[in-house]
N, CA and C of each residue as an Amber inpcrd file, in Angstrom:
protein
   399
  89.9880000  94.7210000  95.6220000  90.3930000  93.1590000  95.2650000
  90.6790000  93.4170000  93.7910000  90.2750000  94.1820000  93.0640000
  90.5730000  94.1020000  91.7180000  91.9880000  94.4000000  91.5810000
  92.8120000  95.5500000  92.6580000  94.0850000  95.8050000  92.5280000
  95.0080000  94.5780000  92.7610000  94.2350000  93.9540000  94.1890000
  95.2010000  92.5740000  94.3520000  95.5090000  91.4680000  93.4230000
  94.3420000  91.1890000  92.4330000  94.0840000  90.4790000  91.4210000
  94.7360000  90.7330000  90.2710000  94.9690000  92.1630000  90.0060000
  96.2840000  92.6040000  88.9220000  97.8910000  92.6040000  89.7190000
  97.8570000  92.4910000  90.9050000  99.1320000  92.7380000  91.2000000
  99.6320000  93.7510000  91.5460000  98.7140000  94.7260000  91.8390000
  99.1060000  96.4820000  91.6800000  99.8870000  96.2130000  93.2130000
 101.0710000  97.0890000  93.5570000 101.9600000  96.9560000  94.7080000
 101.0180000  98.1220000  95.8680000 100.4140000  99.2810000  94.9110000
  99.7300000 100.1060000  96.0860000  98.4640000 100.7940000  95.1780000
  97.4850000 101.3380000  95.8280000  96.3800000 101.5750000  95.2440000
  95.8240000 102.6250000  96.1780000  95.0540000 103.7380000  95.4880000
  94.5150000 104.9970000  96.0510000  93.4260000 105.1250000  95.0720000
  91.7810000 104.8460000  95.4520000  90.9080000 105.0370000  94.8480000
  89.9860000 105.9860000  95.1950000  89.5630000 106.9030000  94.4450000
  88.4580000 107.9030000  94.9300000  87.1770000 107.7110000  93.8960000
  86.5590000 107.9250000  94.2300000  85.1270000 107.6860000  93.3770000
  84.0810000 108.9440000  93.9340000  84.0870000 110.1530000  92.8230000
  82.8110000 111.0010000  93.4170000  81.5350000 110.9490000  92.3380000
  81.0350000 110.8280000  92.8050000  79.3650000 111.1290000  92.3590000
  79.1370000 112.2410000  91.7070000  79.0380000 112.0910000  90.1350000
  78.2890000 113.4160000  89.4210000  76.8350000 113.5050000  89.1750000
  76.1860000 114.4930000  88.5430000  74.9290000 114.6930000  88.7460000
  74.2190000 113.2550000  87.9500000  74.9430000 112.4390000  86.8850000
  74.3570000 111.5380000  86.7040000  74.9800000 110.1410000  86.1050000
  76.4640000 110.4420000  86.9650000  77.3210000 109.2600000  86.6810000
  78.1590000 109.5440000  88.0270000  79.3160000 109.0610000  87.9590000
  80.7360000 109.2270000  88.7050000  81.9840000 109.5780000  88.1020000
  82.8660000 110.1060000  88.6750000  84.4280000 109.7940000  88.5120000
  84.8830000 108.7630000  89.3250000  85.9750000 108.0090000  88.6700000
  86.6700000 107.2900000  89.1830000  88.0590000 107.5270000  89.0450000
  88.9310000 107.5010000  90.2110000  90.3200000 107.6220000  89.8730000
  91.1170000 106.7600000  90.7400000  91.7690000 105.9800000  90.1130000
  92.5250000 104.7350000  90.5330000  94.0520000 105.2370000  90.3560000
  94.9370000 105.6890000  91.3330000  96.2900000 105.9070000  91.5940000
  97.3910000 104.6650000  91.7800000  97.8200000 104.2460000  91.0280000
  98.6400000 102.6350000  91.3900000  99.8320000 102.8890000  91.4330000
 100.6380000 102.1230000  91.9690000 101.9470000 101.8550000  91.8900000
 102.1960000 100.3210000  91.4080000 102.6270000 100.1450000  89.9770000
 102.7600000  98.5510000  89.6560000 103.9150000  98.1160000  89.4140000
 103.8430000  96.7950000  89.8280000 105.3440000  96.1420000  89.6940000
 105.6720000  96.0490000  88.0180000 106.9850000  96.4540000  87.3380000
 107.2750000  95.7980000  86.2150000 108.1290000  94.7790000  85.9210000
 108.0940000  93.9680000  86.7310000 109.0080000  92.6910000  86.7200000
 108.7200000  91.7640000  84.9900000 107.2340000  91.5170000  84.8240000
 106.9300000  90.8440000  83.5680000 107.3410000  91.8280000  82.4030000
 107.7280000  92.8510000  82.3310000 108.1060000  93.8650000  81.3510000
 108.9500000  93.1430000  80.6550000 109.2040000  93.6790000  79.2180000
 110.4350000  92.9910000  78.5850000 111.2940000  94.3490000  79.0030000
 112.7780000  93.9770000  78.8840000 114.0750000  94.8520000  79.0710000
 113.7100000  96.2850000  78.8560000 113.5990000  96.3460000  77.5370000
 113.3070000  97.7240000  76.8520000 112.1760000  98.3960000  77.6620000
 111.2220000  97.8080000  77.8300000 110.0530000  98.6980000  78.4570000
 110.4800000  99.1890000  80.0080000 111.2220000  98.0220000  80.6950000
 111.6490000  98.4160000  82.3130000 112.6750000  99.4160000  82.6360000
 113.5500000  99.8280000  80.9930000 114.5230000 100.8950000  81.1990000
 113.6430000 102.1930000  81.2060000 112.8220000 102.3630000  80.5930000
 111.7280000 103.5030000  80.7070000 111.0580000 103.5070000  82.0950000
 110.3240000 102.5450000  82.4930000 109.4880000 102.2170000  83.8980000
 110.2220000 102.2160000  85.2630000 111.2480000 101.5380000  85.1280000
 111.9600000 101.2130000  86.4060000 111.5460000 100.0540000  86.9170000
 111.8680000  99.4260000  88.1460000 111.2010000  98.4590000  88.8850000
 109.6140000  98.6010000  89.0410000 108.8450000  99.5680000  89.3490000
 107.8460000 100.0950000  89.4240000 107.4840000 101.0800000  88.6800000
 106.1060000 101.2760000  88.3270000 105.6600000 102.7790000  87.6570000
 104.2510000 103.1560000  88.2810000 104.1990000 104.1220000  87.9530000
 103.0200000 105.0020000  88.5230000 101.8200000 104.7250000  87.4890000
 100.5660000 104.1400000  87.7970000  99.6570000 104.4900000  86.6520000
  98.3330000 104.9870000  87.2760000  97.8920000 106.2010000  86.7080000
  96.6380000 106.9150000  87.1310000  95.6990000 106.4890000  86.1250000
  94.4930000 106.0440000  86.5000000  93.3460000 105.6420000  85.7060000
  92.5020000 106.5550000  86.0910000  91.7920000 107.2880000  85.1200000
  90.5010000 108.4120000  85.4030000  89.3580000 107.8550000  84.1890000
  88.3130000 107.2650000  85.1240000  87.0790000 106.4250000  84.5540000
  85.8390000 108.1330000  84.8380000  85.4960000 108.5150000  83.6770000
  84.2180000 109.3800000  83.9240000  83.2440000 109.0720000  83.2900000
  82.2450000 108.3780000  84.0580000  80.8750000 107.4580000  83.5180000
  79.7040000 108.9300000  83.5350000  79.3290000 109.4980000  82.4390000
  78.3470000 110.5470000  82.4050000  77.2660000 109.6400000  82.6190000
  77.0430000 108.4320000  82.6830000  75.4690000 107.9060000  83.0180000
  75.8740000 106.7000000  83.2000000  74.8120000 105.5390000  83.4570000
  75.1360000 104.2310000  84.1440000  76.0770000 103.6110000  83.0890000
  75.9740000 103.6070000  81.9210000  76.1940000 102.9530000  80.4360000
  77.3500000 103.5840000  79.8710000  78.0510000 104.4820000  80.1330000
  78.7740000 104.8590000  79.0660000  80.0660000 105.6970000  79.9640000
  80.9730000 105.7800000  79.5070000  82.1860000 107.0060000  80.0610000
  83.5500000 106.7360000  79.2480000  84.4970000 107.5720000  79.6690000
  85.4470000 107.8930000  79.0370000  86.5440000 107.2690000  79.9330000
  87.9570000 107.1890000  79.3010000  88.8930000 106.5890000  80.2490000
  89.9890000 106.9240000  80.0640000  90.9240000 107.7780000  80.9070000
  92.3540000 107.9430000  80.5510000  93.4710000 107.3730000  81.4660000
  94.0160000 106.8600000  80.7510000  95.4960000 106.1730000  81.6990000
  96.6240000 107.0610000  81.1580000  97.5870000 107.7640000  82.6340000
  98.3570000 108.0220000  82.3350000  99.5950000 107.4450000  83.2780000
 100.7680000 107.9200000  82.7940000 101.9710000 107.2570000  83.6540000
 102.5860000 108.6200000  83.9900000 102.7100000 109.4230000  84.9390000
 103.2730000 110.6630000  85.4580000 105.0600000 110.5570000  84.9780000
 105.1590000 111.4460000  84.2560000 106.7140000 111.4320000  83.9170000
 107.1460000 110.4440000  82.9260000 106.2510000 109.5790000  82.3610000
 106.4570000 108.7280000  81.5400000 105.7020000 108.9860000  80.3910000
 106.2280000 108.6190000  79.0550000 105.8250000 108.7840000  77.3480000
 104.6310000 107.9040000  77.1500000 103.8770000 107.9920000  78.0510000
 102.5880000 106.9810000  77.4380000 101.4460000 107.0840000  78.3330000
 100.3370000 107.0820000  77.2630000  99.1040000 107.2420000  77.5790000
  98.1950000 106.2460000  76.7330000  96.8610000 106.3020000  77.6060000
  95.9270000 105.3880000  76.6440000  94.4210000 106.1190000  77.3070000
  93.7670000 106.5160000  76.0860000  92.5640000 107.0600000  76.2500000
  91.3840000 106.6660000  75.7840000  90.3430000 106.7040000  76.0190000
  89.1030000 106.1620000  75.0780000  87.8420000 106.2430000  75.8550000
  86.9410000 105.4460000  75.5400000  85.4410000 104.9920000  75.9210000
  85.2220000 103.6570000  76.6360000  84.4540000 103.6720000  77.2000000
  83.8040000 102.3350000  77.9290000  82.7970000 102.4950000  77.9630000
  81.9150000 101.2180000  77.9380000  80.5650000 101.0450000  77.7740000
  79.7320000  99.7490000  77.9900000  78.5730000  99.9230000  78.6270000
  77.7570000  98.6220000  79.0330000  76.8200000  98.4630000  77.8740000
  76.9950000  97.3890000  77.0370000  75.8120000  96.8950000  76.4100000
  75.1010000  96.0230000  76.4070000  73.7770000  95.9820000  76.4650000
  72.8170000  94.7880000  76.7950000  72.7840000  93.7830000  75.7090000
  72.6980000  92.6660000  75.9390000  72.8990000  91.4570000  74.8160000
  71.8000000  90.3740000  75.3750000  71.6150000  89.3200000  74.6830000
  70.7120000  88.2010000  75.1090000  71.2560000  87.5160000  75.9330000
  72.7950000  87.5420000  76.0200000  73.4090000  86.6470000  77.2830000
  73.9790000  87.3630000  78.4480000  73.2510000  88.6380000  78.6760000
  73.5860000  89.5840000  79.6150000  74.1900000  90.8900000  78.9330000
  75.1230000  91.4830000  79.9410000  75.6310000  92.7960000  79.3960000
  76.6800000  92.4760000  78.8670000  77.5130000  93.1230000  78.2200000
  78.8010000  93.2700000  77.9590000  79.8140000  94.7150000  77.9880000
  80.6970000  94.5620000  78.3460000  81.6620000  95.9010000  78.9040000
  82.6110000  95.9550000  77.5060000  82.2640000  96.9830000  77.0130000
  83.0740000  97.3780000  75.7390000  83.9990000  98.5530000  75.9140000
  85.5300000  98.3050000  75.9110000  86.1760000  99.3980000  76.1370000
  87.2350000  99.2860000  74.6930000  87.3500000 100.6010000  74.5120000
  87.9230000 101.2330000  73.0390000  89.3680000 102.1130000  73.7720000
  90.2500000 101.5600000  73.4270000  91.3690000 102.7790000  73.9440000
  92.3230000 102.9810000  73.0810000  92.9230000 104.3770000  72.8450000
  94.1140000 104.1980000  71.9850000  95.3160000 104.6460000  72.7170000
  96.2630000 103.6270000  72.2110000  97.2030000 103.5760000  73.6030000
  98.9120000 104.2110000  72.4890000  99.4350000 105.2370000  73.2280000
 100.3080000 105.9230000  72.6360000 101.7460000 105.8090000  73.4260000
 102.9270000 105.4010000  73.2650000 104.2880000 105.3850000  73.6650000
 104.9280000 106.3770000  72.4390000 105.6850000 107.4550000  73.4270000
 106.0740000 108.4000000  72.5440000 107.6070000 108.3240000  72.9450000
 108.2630000 106.9210000  72.3040000 109.4740000 106.7750000  72.4970000
 110.0800000 106.4150000  70.7490000 111.0900000 107.3220000  70.3980000
 111.8040000 106.8120000  69.1160000 111.8030000 105.3150000  68.6930000
 111.4620000 104.9510000  67.3930000 112.1810000 103.8460000  67.1960000
 111.1320000 102.3400000  67.6040000 111.1760000 102.1510000  68.8500000
 110.4620000 101.3650000  69.4890000 109.0700000 101.6710000  70.4720000
 108.7480000 102.9280000  69.9350000 107.0570000 103.1180000  70.5100000
 106.0810000 102.3490000  70.2860000 106.1900000 101.6830000  69.1800000
 105.0450000 100.8430000  68.3540000 105.1970000  99.6190000  69.2090000
 106.4330000  99.1390000  69.6780000 106.5730000  97.7250000  70.0970000
 106.1680000  97.8850000  71.6350000 106.5250000  99.1290000  72.3960000
 105.9890000  99.4420000  73.4820000 104.0810000  99.3710000  73.6940000
 103.8010000 100.1410000  72.7050000 102.5710000 100.2350000  72.8250000
 101.6840000  98.8250000  72.7880000 102.3090000  97.8190000  72.1210000
 101.4940000  96.5170000  72.3090000 101.7580000  96.0920000  73.3580000
 102.8680000  96.3580000  73.9450000 103.0980000  95.6780000  75.4340000
 102.5490000  96.3910000  76.4380000 101.6830000  97.5680000  76.4540000
 101.3030000  98.5720000  77.3320000  99.2020000  97.7460000  76.9230000
  99.1220000  97.8570000  75.8160000  97.9250000  97.5120000  75.1630000
  97.5260000  95.8890000  75.7660000  98.3820000  95.0240000  75.6740000
  98.7130000  93.6550000  76.2170000  98.2360000  93.8470000  77.6370000
  98.9650000  94.4650000  78.4840000  99.2750000  94.8890000  80.0370000
  97.5860000  94.9650000  80.3640000  97.1710000  95.9330000  79.6240000
  95.9100000  96.6010000  79.7950000  94.5470000  95.5560000  79.5920000
  94.8170000  94.7840000  78.3950000  94.0960000  93.6410000  78.4470000
  94.1330000  92.6290000  79.7620000  95.2830000  92.4190000  80.3300000
  95.5200000  91.4450000  81.1520000  94.7460000  92.0070000  82.6040000
  94.8530000  93.3210000  82.7520000  94.0430000  93.9370000  83.6570000
  93.0430000  93.6510000  83.7330000  91.9230000  93.9680000  82.4740000
  90.7060000  93.9190000  82.0880000  90.1850000  92.5090000  82.8050000
  91.2120000  91.4460000  82.2920000  90.6760000  89.7990000  82.3680000
  90.6390000  89.8590000  83.8930000  91.6390000  90.2820000  84.9230000
  91.5540000  90.3860000  86.0250000  90.4260000  90.9660000  86.8830000
  89.9160000  91.8790000  86.2400000  88.8190000  92.9610000  86.5660000
  87.5000000  92.4160000  86.5210000  87.4530000  91.8480000  85.4420000
  86.1130000  90.8000000  84.8770000  85.9190000  89.6740000  86.0210000
  87.0060000  89.0000000  86.2200000  86.9690000  87.5900000  86.7580000
  86.8520000  88.3730000  88.3350000  87.2110000  89.3080000  89.1450000
  86.6800000  89.9610000  90.3980000  85.4810000  90.1520000  90.0710000
  84.7310000  90.9890000  89.3310000  83.7240000  91.3440000  89.1480000
  82.6030000  90.5080000  88.9080000  82.9280000  89.4430000  87.9530000
  81.9770000  88.4180000  88.3260000  81.5890000  87.6670000  89.4430000
  82.6440000  87.0000000  90.2140000  82.6980000  86.6180000  91.4070000
  82.0880000  87.2720000  92.2340000  81.9120000  88.6680000  92.3520000
  81.6850000  89.9310000  93.3050000  79.7530000  89.6580000  92.9330000
  79.5490000  89.7270000  91.5950000  78.1430000  89.4490000  91.0710000
  77.2860000  88.1600000  91.5490000  78.1540000  86.9220000  91.5780000
  78.1170000  85.5560000  92.4620000  77.7460000  85.8700000  93.7910000
  78.4230000  86.6850000  94.8240000  78.1490000  87.0570000  95.8670000
  79.3680000  86.5930000  96.8150000  80.8010000  86.5360000  96.2500000
  82.0510000  85.9940000  96.7300000  82.5580000  87.8260000  97.1150000
  82.1850000  88.0210000  98.2670000  83.1180000  89.0920000  98.7990000
  83.8570000  88.8190000  99.6260000
């Protein structure tokens, strides 16, 4: 449901339990139609993104997003933080695009796309918790 909400062309997801958490790998083919022309020169009409989340326990983990064959990565942490209004999902990523001259601009594009994907994931997750399956 999340991949559909994000407009992913195809996805293969594996979840492997660990001693106190799990590892989730989402191997996706994403449409790049909404990206600026400079980004599409690097990605083409579609791009492959591999999202790997390793949750060491129920509240924290690491995230790595790679695009095989492309000069882009994002890595960082994720955590679930309890609060008075419920639980907050916190994700902190460092986005890197190694392309001379335009790398910084492309990092912003990639970060914005990650934010849009998280918004879609949040909407699907909230609906799921409400019982919309």
